[in-house]
Coordinates of C-alpha atoms in Angstrom, one line a residue:
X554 CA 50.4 161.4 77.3
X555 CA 53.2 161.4 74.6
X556 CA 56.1 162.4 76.8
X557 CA 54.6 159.9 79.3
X558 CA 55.0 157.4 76.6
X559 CA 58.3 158.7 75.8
X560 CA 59.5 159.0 79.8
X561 CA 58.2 154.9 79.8
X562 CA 60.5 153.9 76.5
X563 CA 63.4 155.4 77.8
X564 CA 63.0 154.0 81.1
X565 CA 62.3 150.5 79.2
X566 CA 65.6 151.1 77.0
X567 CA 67.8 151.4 80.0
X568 CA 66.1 149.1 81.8
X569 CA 67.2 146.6 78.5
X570 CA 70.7 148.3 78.6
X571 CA 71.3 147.2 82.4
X572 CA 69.7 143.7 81.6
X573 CA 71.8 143.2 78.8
X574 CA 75.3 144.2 80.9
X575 CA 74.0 142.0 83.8
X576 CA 73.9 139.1 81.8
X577 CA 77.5 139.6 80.0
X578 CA 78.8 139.7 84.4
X579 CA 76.4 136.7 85.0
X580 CA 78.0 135.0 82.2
X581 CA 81.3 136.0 83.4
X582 CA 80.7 135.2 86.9
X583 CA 79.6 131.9 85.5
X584 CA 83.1 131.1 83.8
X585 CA 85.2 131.7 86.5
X586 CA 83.3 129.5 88.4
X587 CA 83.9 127.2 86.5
X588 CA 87.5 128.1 86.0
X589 CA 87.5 127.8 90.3
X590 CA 85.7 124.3 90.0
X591 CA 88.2 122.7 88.0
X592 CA 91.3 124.2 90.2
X593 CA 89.8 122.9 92.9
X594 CA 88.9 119.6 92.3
X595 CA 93.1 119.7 90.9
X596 CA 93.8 120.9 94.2
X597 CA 91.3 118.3 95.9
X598 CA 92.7 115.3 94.1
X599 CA 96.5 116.7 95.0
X600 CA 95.6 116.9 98.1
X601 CA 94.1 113.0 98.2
X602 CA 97.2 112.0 96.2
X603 CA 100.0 113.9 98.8
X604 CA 97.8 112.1 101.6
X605 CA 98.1 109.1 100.5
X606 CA 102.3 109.8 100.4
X607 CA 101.9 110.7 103.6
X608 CA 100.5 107.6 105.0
X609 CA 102.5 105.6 102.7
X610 CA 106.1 107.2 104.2
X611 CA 104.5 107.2 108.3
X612 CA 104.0 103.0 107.4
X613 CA 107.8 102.7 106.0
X614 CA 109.4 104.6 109.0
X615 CA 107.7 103.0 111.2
X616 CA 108.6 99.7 109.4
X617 CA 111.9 100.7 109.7
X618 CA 111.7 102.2 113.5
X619 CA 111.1 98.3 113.9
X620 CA 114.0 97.1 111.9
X621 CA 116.3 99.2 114.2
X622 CA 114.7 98.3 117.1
X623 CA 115.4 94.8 115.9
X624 CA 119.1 95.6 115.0
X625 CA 119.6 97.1 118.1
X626 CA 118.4 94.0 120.4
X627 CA 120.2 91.7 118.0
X628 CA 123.7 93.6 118.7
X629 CA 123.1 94.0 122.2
X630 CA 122.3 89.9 121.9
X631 CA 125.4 89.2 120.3
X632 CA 127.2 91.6 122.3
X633 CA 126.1 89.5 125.5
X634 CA 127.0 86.6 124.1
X635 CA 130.5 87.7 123.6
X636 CA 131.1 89.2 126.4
X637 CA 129.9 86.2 128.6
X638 CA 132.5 84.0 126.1
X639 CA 135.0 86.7 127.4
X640 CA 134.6 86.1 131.0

């Protein structure tokens, strides 16, 4: 009955050993998640933020794509124009 007893405490004392090391990895585990949260809602919000850019630059060349176009016909206008002075 005693070495039962015994064979039960020592089971019990690792048992608290293993409990007690899986809660210092939980805890771990738990910071770096944390530590990932916070990189990645940086990342996320960069992300937003270089999106933005993006749109912001695609509505400027086209804005300019148009101003060229418009250059273009305008010269080729005035170039006409001369021309038929020319002739």
């Amino acid at each position: 009955m005693q070495s039962e007893i015994d064979s039960l405490r020592e089971i019990n004392s690792k048992l608290l050993a293993e409990i007690t090391e899986l809660k210092k990895k939980n805890a771990e585990v738990k910071a770096e998640n944390v530590k990932l949260k916070h990189a990645l809602e940086k990342h996320e919000a960069r992300f937003t933020s270089l999106e933005q850019r993006d749109e912001e630059k695609a509505t400027l060349i086209a804005k300019l794509d148009d101003n060229i176009k418009e250059i273009k016909q305008s010269s080729a206008s005035t170039s006409s124009v001369k021309n038929s002075d020319i002739c």
